[in-house]
Amino acid sequence: MARTAGSSGPRTEEAIRSAGLALIATHGYAAMSLRQLAAEVGIQQGSLYNYFRNKQEFLFDLIRTHMQDLHAALDAALAPEGGDPVERLTRFVEFHVAYHVERPQQVFICYSELRSLEPDNLAAVVAMRRDYERKLSDILDAGRAAGVFRLDDVRMATLAILAMLSGICTWYKPGGRLAKDAVREIFLGMVLALARGEVPAEAVEAAPPPALSRRNGVARAGAA
């Protein structure tokens, strides 16, 4: 990929991030080399160090930026604070499903490459993930306090809902049997049933996603 003549620093940085996402999603962090990344962008390998110090910092920045964007987008989707817990839970589900469908590479890397982060970087990302979980827990707590949700264990319900919704990045395929809107409505019905106590949280599969294959830069384990 030839570098665009006269490209600016921000444009080159964006090209590096885009190429890095695709390479890691396709080959994995361990297999991606900085030489390969530089070649994909069309710059000298040494030029990469104008944007990050090493490969680990690059991965951490990709995941951290993803989590920051996720938080900001969720806050916008839930604004203003307060209000009806059912409506807020509905908005949470709609947002989470749409975000995971629209950003499969970022989501895939955020899940699959946590193991590749060094301890301090991993701790920072885990803290951001827990903050995201807490936003869902707060909605469920408010619904339980209002008497509209029947949950014995909000923490378990939070993890069960997130495991169910996030699994979409392993199997959803645009153009498959179900459209995105149909998937969203099915998920919404299941989440509301769980929150209302119609389905116990223990019944929701909360295990890690199935073994993933890398194809076309996106995790797949089937198709809707």
Short mmCIF file of C-alpha atoms in Angstrom, two decimals, residues 30-160:
data_model
loop_
_atom_site.label_atom_id
_atom_site.label_comp_id
_atom_site.label_asym_id
_atom_site.label_seq_id
_atom_site.Cartn_x
_atom_site.Cartn_y
_atom_site.Cartn_z
CA ALA A 30 1.96 -12.31 18.40
CA ALA A 31 2.24 -13.04 14.67
CA MET A 32 2.06 -9.41 13.52
CA SER A 33 5.47 -7.78 13.09
CA LEU A 34 6.23 -4.06 13.01
CA ARG A 35 7.99 -4.62 9.69
CA GLN A 36 4.73 -6.04 8.32
CA LEU A 37 2.75 -3.11 9.73
CA ALA A 38 5.10 -0.54 8.24
CA ALA A 39 4.98 -2.25 4.85
CA GLU A 40 1.18 -2.27 4.91
CA VAL A 41 1.10 1.48 5.53
CA GLY A 42 3.90 2.23 3.09
CA ILE A 43 6.42 3.79 5.50
CA GLN A 44 9.80 2.84 6.93
CA GLN A 45 9.68 0.68 10.06
CA GLY A 46 11.60 3.33 12.02
CA SER A 47 8.85 5.85 11.27
CA LEU A 48 6.44 3.86 13.41
CA TYR A 49 8.30 5.00 16.52
CA ASN A 50 7.10 8.53 15.89
CA TYR A 51 3.67 7.25 16.95
CA PHE A 52 4.37 4.61 19.63
CA ARG A 53 7.40 3.32 21.51
CA ASN A 54 6.92 -0.39 20.92
CA LYS A 55 4.48 -3.06 19.82
CA GLN A 56 2.99 -3.47 23.31
CA GLU A 57 2.20 0.23 23.56
CA PHE A 58 0.50 0.04 20.16
CA LEU A 59 -1.77 -2.83 21.26
CA PHE A 60 -2.58 -1.12 24.55
CA ASP A 61 -3.46 2.10 22.76
CA LEU A 62 -5.77 0.27 20.35
CA ILE A 63 -7.65 -1.43 23.18
CA ARG A 64 -7.70 1.59 25.48
CA THR A 65 -9.01 3.83 22.70
CA HIS A 66 -11.70 1.29 21.91
CA MET A 67 -12.80 1.24 25.56
CA GLN A 68 -12.78 5.04 25.77
CA ASP A 69 -14.92 5.28 22.63
CA LEU A 70 -17.24 2.60 24.00
CA HIS A 71 -17.77 4.50 27.26
CA ALA A 72 -18.32 7.83 25.55
CA ALA A 73 -20.81 6.38 23.07
CA LEU A 74 -22.73 4.58 25.83
CA ASP A 75 -22.93 7.73 27.94
CA ALA A 76 -24.38 9.57 24.94
CA ALA A 77 -26.88 6.77 24.33
CA LEU A 78 -28.04 6.83 27.95
CA ALA A 79 -28.17 10.62 28.36
CA PRO A 80 -29.77 12.16 30.29
CA GLU A 81 -29.22 10.21 33.50
CA GLY A 82 -32.12 8.88 35.52
CA GLY A 83 -35.49 8.04 34.08
CA ASP A 84 -37.36 4.80 33.56
CA PRO A 85 -35.12 1.73 34.14
CA VAL A 86 -36.89 -0.26 31.42
CA GLU A 87 -36.23 2.49 28.88
CA ARG A 88 -32.61 2.79 29.99
CA LEU A 89 -32.08 -0.96 29.78
CA THR A 90 -33.65 -0.93 26.31
CA ARG A 91 -31.25 1.80 25.20
CA PHE A 92 -28.31 -0.09 26.69
CA VAL A 93 -29.15 -3.27 24.78
CA GLU A 94 -29.76 -1.42 21.51
CA PHE A 95 -26.48 0.45 21.87
CA HIS A 96 -24.39 -2.57 22.86
CA VAL A 97 -25.64 -4.72 20.00
CA ALA A 98 -25.18 -1.99 17.39
CA TYR A 99 -21.70 -1.09 18.61
CA HIS A 100 -20.51 -4.70 18.54
CA VAL A 101 -21.93 -5.30 15.06
CA GLU A 102 -20.43 -2.10 13.62
CA ARG A 103 -16.93 -2.51 15.09
CA PRO A 104 -16.15 -6.22 14.87
CA GLN A 105 -12.36 -5.86 14.59
CA GLN A 106 -12.04 -3.59 17.62
CA VAL A 107 -14.36 -5.76 19.72
CA PHE A 108 -12.63 -8.96 18.64
CA ILE A 109 -9.20 -7.63 19.56
CA CYS A 110 -10.44 -6.24 22.85
CA TYR A 111 -11.58 -9.74 23.86
CA SER A 112 -9.02 -11.98 22.19
CA GLU A 113 -5.85 -10.02 22.91
CA LEU A 114 -6.28 -9.21 26.60
CA ARG A 115 -3.90 -12.11 27.21
CA SER A 116 -1.22 -10.24 25.26
CA LEU A 117 -1.26 -7.15 27.50
CA GLU A 118 1.46 -6.64 30.08
CA PRO A 119 0.23 -6.60 33.72
CA ASP A 120 -0.10 -2.82 34.18
CA ASN A 121 -1.81 -2.39 30.83
CA LEU A 122 -4.13 -5.31 31.53
CA ALA A 123 -5.09 -3.84 34.91
CA ALA A 124 -5.99 -0.52 33.27
CA VAL A 125 -8.20 -2.20 30.66
CA VAL A 126 -9.87 -4.48 33.22
CA ALA A 127 -10.73 -1.40 35.30
CA MET A 128 -12.37 0.20 32.25
CA ARG A 129 -14.32 -2.98 31.57
CA ARG A 130 -15.56 -3.04 35.16
CA ASP A 131 -16.68 0.58 34.86
CA TYR A 132 -18.70 -0.42 31.79
CA GLU A 133 -20.24 -3.35 33.66
CA ARG A 134 -21.10 -0.98 36.51
CA LYS A 135 -23.18 1.18 34.19
CA LEU A 136 -25.38 -1.80 33.39
CA SER A 137 -25.48 -2.87 37.04
CA ASP A 138 -26.69 0.61 38.02
CA ILE A 139 -29.61 0.30 35.59
CA LEU A 140 -30.53 -3.12 36.95
CA ASP A 141 -30.21 -1.90 40.55
CA ALA A 142 -32.50 1.04 39.82
CA GLY A 143 -35.04 -1.28 38.21
CA ARG A 144 -34.97 -3.63 41.18
CA ALA A 145 -35.41 -0.72 43.60
CA ALA A 146 -38.39 0.50 41.55
CA GLY A 147 -39.93 -2.98 41.60
CA VAL A 148 -39.88 -3.44 37.82
CA PHE A 149 -36.95 -5.89 37.77
CA ARG A 150 -36.88 -9.07 39.84
CA LEU A 151 -33.26 -10.02 40.31
CA ASP A 152 -31.77 -11.99 43.18
CA ASP A 153 -28.20 -11.25 42.09
CA VAL A 154 -27.57 -8.10 40.04
CA ARG A 155 -23.89 -8.94 39.55
CA MET A 156 -24.69 -12.32 38.02
CA ALA A 157 -27.40 -10.80 35.85
CA THR A 158 -24.97 -8.13 34.63
CA LEU A 159 -22.36 -10.68 33.60
CA ALA A 160 -24.95 -12.95 32.00
#
